[in-house]
mmCIF file of C-alpha atoms in Angstrom:
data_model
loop_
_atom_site.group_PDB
_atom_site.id
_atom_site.type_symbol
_atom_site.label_atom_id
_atom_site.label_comp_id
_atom_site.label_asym_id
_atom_site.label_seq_id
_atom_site.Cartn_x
_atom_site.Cartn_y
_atom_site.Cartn_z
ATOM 1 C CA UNK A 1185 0.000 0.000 0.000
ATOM 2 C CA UNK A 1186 1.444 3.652 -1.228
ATOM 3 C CA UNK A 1187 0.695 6.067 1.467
ATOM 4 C CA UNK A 1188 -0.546 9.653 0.716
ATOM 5 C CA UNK A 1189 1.303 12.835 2.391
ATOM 6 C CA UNK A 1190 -0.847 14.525 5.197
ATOM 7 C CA UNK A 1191 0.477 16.944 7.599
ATOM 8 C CA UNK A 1192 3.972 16.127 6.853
ATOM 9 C CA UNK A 1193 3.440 12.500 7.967
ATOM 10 C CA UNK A 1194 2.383 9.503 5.768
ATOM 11 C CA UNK A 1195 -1.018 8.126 6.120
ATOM 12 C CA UNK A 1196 -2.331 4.536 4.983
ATOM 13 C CA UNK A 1197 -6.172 3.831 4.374
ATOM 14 C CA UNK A 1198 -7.823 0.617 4.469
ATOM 15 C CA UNK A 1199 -9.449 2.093 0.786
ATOM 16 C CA UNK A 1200 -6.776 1.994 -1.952
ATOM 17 C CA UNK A 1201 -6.882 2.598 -5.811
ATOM 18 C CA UNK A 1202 -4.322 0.475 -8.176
ATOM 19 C CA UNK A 1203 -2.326 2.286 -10.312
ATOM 20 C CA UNK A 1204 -1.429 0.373 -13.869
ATOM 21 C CA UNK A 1205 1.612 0.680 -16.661
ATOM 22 C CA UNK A 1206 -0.347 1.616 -19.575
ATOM 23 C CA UNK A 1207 1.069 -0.248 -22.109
ATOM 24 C CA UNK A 1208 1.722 -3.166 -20.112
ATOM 25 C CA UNK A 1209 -1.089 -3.347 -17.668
ATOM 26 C CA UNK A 1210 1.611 -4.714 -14.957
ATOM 27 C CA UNK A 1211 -0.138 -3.275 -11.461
ATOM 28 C CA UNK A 1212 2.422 -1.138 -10.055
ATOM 29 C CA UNK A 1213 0.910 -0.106 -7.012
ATOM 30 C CA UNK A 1214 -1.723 -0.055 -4.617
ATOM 31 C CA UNK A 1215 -2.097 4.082 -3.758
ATOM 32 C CA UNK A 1216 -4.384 4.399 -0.617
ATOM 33 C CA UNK A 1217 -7.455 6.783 -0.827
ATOM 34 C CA UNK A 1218 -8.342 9.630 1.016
ATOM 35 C CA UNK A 1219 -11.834 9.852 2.660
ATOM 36 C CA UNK A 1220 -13.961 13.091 3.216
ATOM 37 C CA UNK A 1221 -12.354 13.082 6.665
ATOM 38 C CA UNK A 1222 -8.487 13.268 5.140
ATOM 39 C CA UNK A 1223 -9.739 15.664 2.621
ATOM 40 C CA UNK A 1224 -11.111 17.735 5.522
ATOM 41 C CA UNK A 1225 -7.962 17.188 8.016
ATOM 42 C CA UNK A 1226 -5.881 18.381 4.931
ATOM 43 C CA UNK A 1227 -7.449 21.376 4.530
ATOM 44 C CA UNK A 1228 -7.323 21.984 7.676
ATOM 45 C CA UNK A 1229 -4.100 21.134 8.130
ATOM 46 C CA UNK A 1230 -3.067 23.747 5.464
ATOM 47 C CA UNK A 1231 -4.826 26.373 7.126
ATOM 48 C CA UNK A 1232 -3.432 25.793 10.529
ATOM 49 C CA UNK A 1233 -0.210 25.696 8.255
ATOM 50 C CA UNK A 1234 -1.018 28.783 6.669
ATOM 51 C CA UNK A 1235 0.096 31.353 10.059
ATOM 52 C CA UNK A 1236 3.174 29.795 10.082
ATOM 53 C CA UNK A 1237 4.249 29.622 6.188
ATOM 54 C CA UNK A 1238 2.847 33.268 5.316
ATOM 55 C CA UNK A 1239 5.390 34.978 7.799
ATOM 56 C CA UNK A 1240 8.377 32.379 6.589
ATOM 57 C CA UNK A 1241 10.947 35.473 4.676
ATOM 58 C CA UNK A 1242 12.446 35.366 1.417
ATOM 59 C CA UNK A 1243 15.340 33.814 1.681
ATOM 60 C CA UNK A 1244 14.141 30.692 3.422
ATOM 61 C CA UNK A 1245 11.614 30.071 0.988
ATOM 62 C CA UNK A 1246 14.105 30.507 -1.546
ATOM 63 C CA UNK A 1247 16.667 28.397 0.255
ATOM 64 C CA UNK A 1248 14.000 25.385 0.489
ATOM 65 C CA UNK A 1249 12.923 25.678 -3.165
ATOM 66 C CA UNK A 1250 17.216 25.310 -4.049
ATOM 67 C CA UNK A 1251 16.798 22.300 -1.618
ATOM 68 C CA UNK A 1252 14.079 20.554 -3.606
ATOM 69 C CA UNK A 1253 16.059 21.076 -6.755
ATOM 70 C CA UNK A 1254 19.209 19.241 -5.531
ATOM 71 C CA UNK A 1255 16.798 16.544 -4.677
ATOM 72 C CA UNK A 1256 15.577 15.857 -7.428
ATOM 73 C CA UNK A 1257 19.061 16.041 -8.983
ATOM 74 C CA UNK A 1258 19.893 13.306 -6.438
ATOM 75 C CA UNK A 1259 17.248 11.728 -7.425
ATOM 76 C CA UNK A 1260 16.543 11.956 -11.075
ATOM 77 C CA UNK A 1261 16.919 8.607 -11.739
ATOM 78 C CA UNK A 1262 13.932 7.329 -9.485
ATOM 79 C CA UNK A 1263 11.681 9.943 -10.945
ATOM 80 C CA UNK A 1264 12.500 8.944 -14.487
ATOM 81 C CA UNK A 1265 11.814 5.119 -13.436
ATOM 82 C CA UNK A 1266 8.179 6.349 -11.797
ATOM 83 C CA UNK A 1267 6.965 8.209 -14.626
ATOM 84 C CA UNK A 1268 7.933 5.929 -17.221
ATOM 85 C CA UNK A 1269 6.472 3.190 -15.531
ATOM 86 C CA UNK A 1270 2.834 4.811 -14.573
ATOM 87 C CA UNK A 1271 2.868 7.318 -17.504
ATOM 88 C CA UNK A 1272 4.105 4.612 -20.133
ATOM 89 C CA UNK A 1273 6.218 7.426 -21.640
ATOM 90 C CA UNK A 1274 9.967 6.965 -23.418
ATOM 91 C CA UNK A 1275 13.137 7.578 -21.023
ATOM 92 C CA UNK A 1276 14.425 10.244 -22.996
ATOM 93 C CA UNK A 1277 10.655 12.022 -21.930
ATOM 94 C CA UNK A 1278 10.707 11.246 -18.677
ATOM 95 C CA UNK A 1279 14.283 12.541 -18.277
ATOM 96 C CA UNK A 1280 13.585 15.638 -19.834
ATOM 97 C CA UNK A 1281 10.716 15.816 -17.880
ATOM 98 C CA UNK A 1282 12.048 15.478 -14.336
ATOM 99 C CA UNK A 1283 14.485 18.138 -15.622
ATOM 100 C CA UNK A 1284 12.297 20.453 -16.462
ATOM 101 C CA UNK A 1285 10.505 20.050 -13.099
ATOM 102 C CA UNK A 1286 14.050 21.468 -12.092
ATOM 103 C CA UNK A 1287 13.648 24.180 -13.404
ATOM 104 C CA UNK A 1288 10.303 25.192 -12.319
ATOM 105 C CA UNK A 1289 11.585 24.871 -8.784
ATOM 106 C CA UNK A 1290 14.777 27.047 -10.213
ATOM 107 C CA UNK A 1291 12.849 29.374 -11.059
ATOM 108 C CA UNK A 1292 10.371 29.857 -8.378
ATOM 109 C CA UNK A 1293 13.289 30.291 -5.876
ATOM 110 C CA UNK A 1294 15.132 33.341 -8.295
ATOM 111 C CA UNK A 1295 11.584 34.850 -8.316
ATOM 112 C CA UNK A 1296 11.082 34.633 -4.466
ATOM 113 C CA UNK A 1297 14.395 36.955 -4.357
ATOM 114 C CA UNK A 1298 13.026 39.329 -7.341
ATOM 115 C CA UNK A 1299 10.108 39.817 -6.506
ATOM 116 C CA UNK A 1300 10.113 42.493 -3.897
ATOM 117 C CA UNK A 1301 8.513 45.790 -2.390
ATOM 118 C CA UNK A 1302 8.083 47.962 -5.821
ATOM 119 C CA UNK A 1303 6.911 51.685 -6.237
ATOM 120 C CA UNK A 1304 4.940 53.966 -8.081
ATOM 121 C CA UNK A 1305 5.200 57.375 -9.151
ATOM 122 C CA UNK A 1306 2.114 58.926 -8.354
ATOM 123 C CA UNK A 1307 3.050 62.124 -9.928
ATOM 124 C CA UNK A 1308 1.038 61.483 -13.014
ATOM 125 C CA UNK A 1309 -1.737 63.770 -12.071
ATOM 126 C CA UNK A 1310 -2.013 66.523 -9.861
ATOM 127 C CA UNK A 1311 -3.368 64.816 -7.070
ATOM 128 C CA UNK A 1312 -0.566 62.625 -6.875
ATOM 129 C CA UNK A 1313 2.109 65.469 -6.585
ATOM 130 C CA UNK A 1314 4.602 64.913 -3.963
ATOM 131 C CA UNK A 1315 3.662 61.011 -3.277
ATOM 132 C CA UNK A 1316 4.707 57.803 -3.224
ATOM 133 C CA UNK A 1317 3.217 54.775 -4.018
ATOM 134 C CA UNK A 1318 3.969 51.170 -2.718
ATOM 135 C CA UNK A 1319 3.152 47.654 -3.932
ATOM 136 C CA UNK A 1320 3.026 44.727 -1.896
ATOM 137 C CA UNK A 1321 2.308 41.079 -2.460
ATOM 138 C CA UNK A 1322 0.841 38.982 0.118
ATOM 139 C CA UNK A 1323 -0.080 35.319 0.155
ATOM 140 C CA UNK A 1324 -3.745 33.968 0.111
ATOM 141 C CA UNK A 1325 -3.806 30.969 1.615
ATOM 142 C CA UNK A 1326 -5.060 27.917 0.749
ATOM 143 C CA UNK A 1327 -4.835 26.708 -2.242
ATOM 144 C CA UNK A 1328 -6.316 23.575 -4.295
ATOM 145 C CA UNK A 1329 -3.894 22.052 -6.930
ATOM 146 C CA UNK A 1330 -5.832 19.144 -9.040
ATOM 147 C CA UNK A 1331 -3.346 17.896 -11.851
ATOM 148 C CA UNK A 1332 -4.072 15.322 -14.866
ATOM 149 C CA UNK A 1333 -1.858 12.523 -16.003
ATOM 150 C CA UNK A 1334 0.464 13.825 -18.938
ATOM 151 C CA UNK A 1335 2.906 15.094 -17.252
ATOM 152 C CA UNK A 1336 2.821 13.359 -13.889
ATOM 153 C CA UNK A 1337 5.715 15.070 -12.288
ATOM 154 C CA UNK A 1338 6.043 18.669 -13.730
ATOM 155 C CA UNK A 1339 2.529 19.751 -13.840
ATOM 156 C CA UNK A 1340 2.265 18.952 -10.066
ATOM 157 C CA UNK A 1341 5.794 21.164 -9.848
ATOM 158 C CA UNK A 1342 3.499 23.818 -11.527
ATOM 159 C CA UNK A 1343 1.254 23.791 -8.856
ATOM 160 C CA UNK A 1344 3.387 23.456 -5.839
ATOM 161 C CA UNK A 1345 6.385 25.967 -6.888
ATOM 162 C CA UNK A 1346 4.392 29.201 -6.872
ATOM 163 C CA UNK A 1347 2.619 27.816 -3.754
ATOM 164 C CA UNK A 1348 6.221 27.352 -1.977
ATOM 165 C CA UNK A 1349 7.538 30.211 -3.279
ATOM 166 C CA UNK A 1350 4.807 32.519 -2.031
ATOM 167 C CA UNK A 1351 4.158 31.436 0.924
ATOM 168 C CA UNK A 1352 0.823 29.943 0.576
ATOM 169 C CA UNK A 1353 -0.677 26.101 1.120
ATOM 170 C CA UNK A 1354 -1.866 23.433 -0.738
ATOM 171 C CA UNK A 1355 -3.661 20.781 -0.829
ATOM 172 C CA UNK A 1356 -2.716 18.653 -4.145
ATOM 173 C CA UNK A 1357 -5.424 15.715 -5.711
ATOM 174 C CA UNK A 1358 -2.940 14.115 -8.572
ATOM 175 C CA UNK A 1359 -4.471 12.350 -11.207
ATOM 176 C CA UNK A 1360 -5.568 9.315 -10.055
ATOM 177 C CA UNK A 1361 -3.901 7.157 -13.005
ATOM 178 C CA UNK A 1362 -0.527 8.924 -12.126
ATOM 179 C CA UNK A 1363 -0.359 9.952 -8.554
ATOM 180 C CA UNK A 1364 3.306 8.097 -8.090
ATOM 181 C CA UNK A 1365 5.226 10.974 -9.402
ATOM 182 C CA UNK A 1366 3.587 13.446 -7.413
ATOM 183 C CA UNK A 1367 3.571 10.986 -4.379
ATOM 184 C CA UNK A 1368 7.406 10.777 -4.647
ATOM 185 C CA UNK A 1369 7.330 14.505 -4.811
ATOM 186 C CA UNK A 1370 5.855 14.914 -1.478
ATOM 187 C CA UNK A 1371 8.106 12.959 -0.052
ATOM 188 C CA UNK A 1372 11.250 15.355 -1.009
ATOM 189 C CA UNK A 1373 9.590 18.081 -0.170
ATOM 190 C CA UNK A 1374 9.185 16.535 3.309
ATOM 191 C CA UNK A 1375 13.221 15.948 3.361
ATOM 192 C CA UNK A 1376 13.703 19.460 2.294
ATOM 193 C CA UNK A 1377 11.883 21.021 5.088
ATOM 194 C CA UNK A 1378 8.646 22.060 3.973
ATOM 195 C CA UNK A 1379 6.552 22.896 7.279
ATOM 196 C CA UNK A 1380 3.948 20.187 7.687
ATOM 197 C CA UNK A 1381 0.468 21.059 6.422
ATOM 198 C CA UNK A 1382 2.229 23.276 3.417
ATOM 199 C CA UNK A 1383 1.944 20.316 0.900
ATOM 200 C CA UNK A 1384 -0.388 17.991 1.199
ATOM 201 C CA UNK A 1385 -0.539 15.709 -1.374
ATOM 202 C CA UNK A 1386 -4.072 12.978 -0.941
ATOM 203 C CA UNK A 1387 -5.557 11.393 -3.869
ATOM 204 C CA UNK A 1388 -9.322 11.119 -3.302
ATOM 205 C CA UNK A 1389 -12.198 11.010 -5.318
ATOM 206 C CA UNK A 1390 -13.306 13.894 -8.070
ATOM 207 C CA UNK A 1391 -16.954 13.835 -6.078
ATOM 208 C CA UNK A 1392 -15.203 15.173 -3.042
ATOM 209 C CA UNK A 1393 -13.970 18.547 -4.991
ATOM 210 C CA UNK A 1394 -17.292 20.229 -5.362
ATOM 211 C CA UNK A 1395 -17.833 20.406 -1.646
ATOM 212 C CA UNK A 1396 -14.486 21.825 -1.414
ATOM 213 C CA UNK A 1397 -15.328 24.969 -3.920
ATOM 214 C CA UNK A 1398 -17.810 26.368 -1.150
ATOM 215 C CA UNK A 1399 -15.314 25.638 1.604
ATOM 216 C CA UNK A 1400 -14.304 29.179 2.507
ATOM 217 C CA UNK A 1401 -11.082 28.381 4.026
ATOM 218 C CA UNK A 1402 -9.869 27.529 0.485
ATOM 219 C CA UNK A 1403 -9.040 30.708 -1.507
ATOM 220 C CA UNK A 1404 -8.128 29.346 -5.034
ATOM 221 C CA UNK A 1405 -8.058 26.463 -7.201
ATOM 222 C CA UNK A 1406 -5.541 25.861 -9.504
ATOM 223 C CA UNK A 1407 -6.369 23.278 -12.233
ATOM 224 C CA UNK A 1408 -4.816 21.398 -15.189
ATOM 225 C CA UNK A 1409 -6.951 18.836 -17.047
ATOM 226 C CA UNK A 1410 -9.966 19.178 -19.868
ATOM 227 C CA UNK A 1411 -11.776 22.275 -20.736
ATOM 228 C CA UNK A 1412 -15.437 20.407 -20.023
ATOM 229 C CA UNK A 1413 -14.438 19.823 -16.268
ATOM 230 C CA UNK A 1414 -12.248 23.200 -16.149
ATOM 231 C CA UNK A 1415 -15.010 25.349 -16.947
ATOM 232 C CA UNK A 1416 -17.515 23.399 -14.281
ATOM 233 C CA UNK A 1417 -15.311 23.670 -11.360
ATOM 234 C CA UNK A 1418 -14.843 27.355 -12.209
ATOM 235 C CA UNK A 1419 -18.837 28.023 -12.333
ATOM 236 C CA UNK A 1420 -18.814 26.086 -9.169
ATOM 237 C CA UNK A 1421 -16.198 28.070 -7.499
ATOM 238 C CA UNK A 1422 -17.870 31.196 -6.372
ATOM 239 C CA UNK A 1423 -15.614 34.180 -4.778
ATOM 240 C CA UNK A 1424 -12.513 31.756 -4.946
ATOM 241 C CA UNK A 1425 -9.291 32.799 -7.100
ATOM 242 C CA UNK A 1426 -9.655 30.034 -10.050
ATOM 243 C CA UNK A 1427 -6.344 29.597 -12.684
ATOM 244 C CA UNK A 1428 -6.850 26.850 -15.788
ATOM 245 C CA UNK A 1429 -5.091 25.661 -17.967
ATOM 246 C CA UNK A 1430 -6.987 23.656 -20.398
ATOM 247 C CA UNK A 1431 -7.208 21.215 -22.941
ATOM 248 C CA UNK A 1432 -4.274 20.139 -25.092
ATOM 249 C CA UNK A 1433 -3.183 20.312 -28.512
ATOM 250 C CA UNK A 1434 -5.951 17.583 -29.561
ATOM 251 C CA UNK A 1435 -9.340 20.139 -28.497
ATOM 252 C CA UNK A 1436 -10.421 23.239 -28.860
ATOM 253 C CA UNK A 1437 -12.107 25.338 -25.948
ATOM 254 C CA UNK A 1438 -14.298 28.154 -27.531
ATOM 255 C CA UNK A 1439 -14.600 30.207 -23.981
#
């Protein structure tokens, strides 16, 4: 039985989904199931998490994200074995796909450092003579990351990079074909220090997310996967911060 990542700790349910090599059908794994009451501990989990990780500075946020990308150096060659065995892709995919994941963490950790305090001249109109002007960026909260199976590993870095990197919390549903990857994922990000309750990472059933949409402690959702279910969680979201990315190079989405 694969544990999922709750709290920073590992948690095994008696209900467990198998998870298949798609062009062999070998079982790989049994992946254990969260219930509504792990979905509900997670989120509140992240919340709890939330006091601590929105006060954390720059520079350790940063720091951890540089962690997470030696790890998965050190590790490249297990990731490229777990996505090519649940994903059925070619090596040379998986590598480059691991690597780009990389970068992603790369990346958030320059931005942490670049994106600071900025100003603005106010002395466009007369009103605004002798001013100043100040932006500031402050995290949200909680956020809910849902990620398909294409890209098993990097489109879960998607998600959980920006969340690191800003300070926020997350509670991550992988795809439920390819939740290894992202599985594997949690557990660097538990040997690189992320405070427990940051990233939570529970597969659990899609009829669980709509009761999570109305769940005001949750304050965006962040989802990858098919325009048709894309554009029902967003009419289902209400007053929470929604990002998609949708559909592929196969569909069309007209809206």
């Amino acid at each position: 039985m694969k544990p999922f990542y709750l709290d920073g700790r590992r948690v095994e349910t008696k209900t467990s989904e198998p998870v298949h090599n798609p062009w062999s059908g070998e079982k790989l794994a049994e992946v254990c199931m969260g219930s509504a009451e792990d979905v509900e501990r997670a989120v509140a989990s992240a919340h709890a998490a939330f006091q601590k990780t929105r006060k954390i500075p720059a520079f350790e946020r940063a720091e951890t994200l540089r962690t997470i990308c030696d790890l998965l150096a050190k590790r490249r060659q297990e990731f490229v074995d777990v996505i090519v065995a649940e994903a059925g892709k070619p090596v040379t995919f998986a590598e480059a796909e691991v690597d780009r994941a990389r970068m992603t963490f790369q990346f958030a950790a320059a931005q942490v450092l670049a994106d600071q305090d900025r100003g603005i001249n106010m002395e466009a109109s007369k009103p605004g003579a002798g001013h100043f002007g100040l932006v500031r960026r402050f995290p949200i909260g909680v956020i809910l990351g849902i990620t398909p199976f294409n890209f098993p590993l990097n489109l879960v870095a998607h998600k959980v990079a920006p969340c690191l990197a800003t300070g926020n919390t997350m509670v991550l549903k992988p795809s439920p074909r390819t939740p290894l990857s992202a599985l594997l994922l949690a557990e660097v990000l538990n040997e690189a220090g992320v405070p427990g309750g940051q990233g939570n990472v529970v597969p659990f059933d899609h009829s669980l997310v709509a009761g999570l949409l109305s769940d005001a402690r949750l304050k965006m959702l962040s989802f990858t996967g098919s325009a048709e279910v894309g554009w029902q969680l967003k009419s289902l979201a209400g007053k929470m911060k929604v990002a998609l990315e949708l559909g592929g190079k196969d569909r069309k989405s007209t809206r």
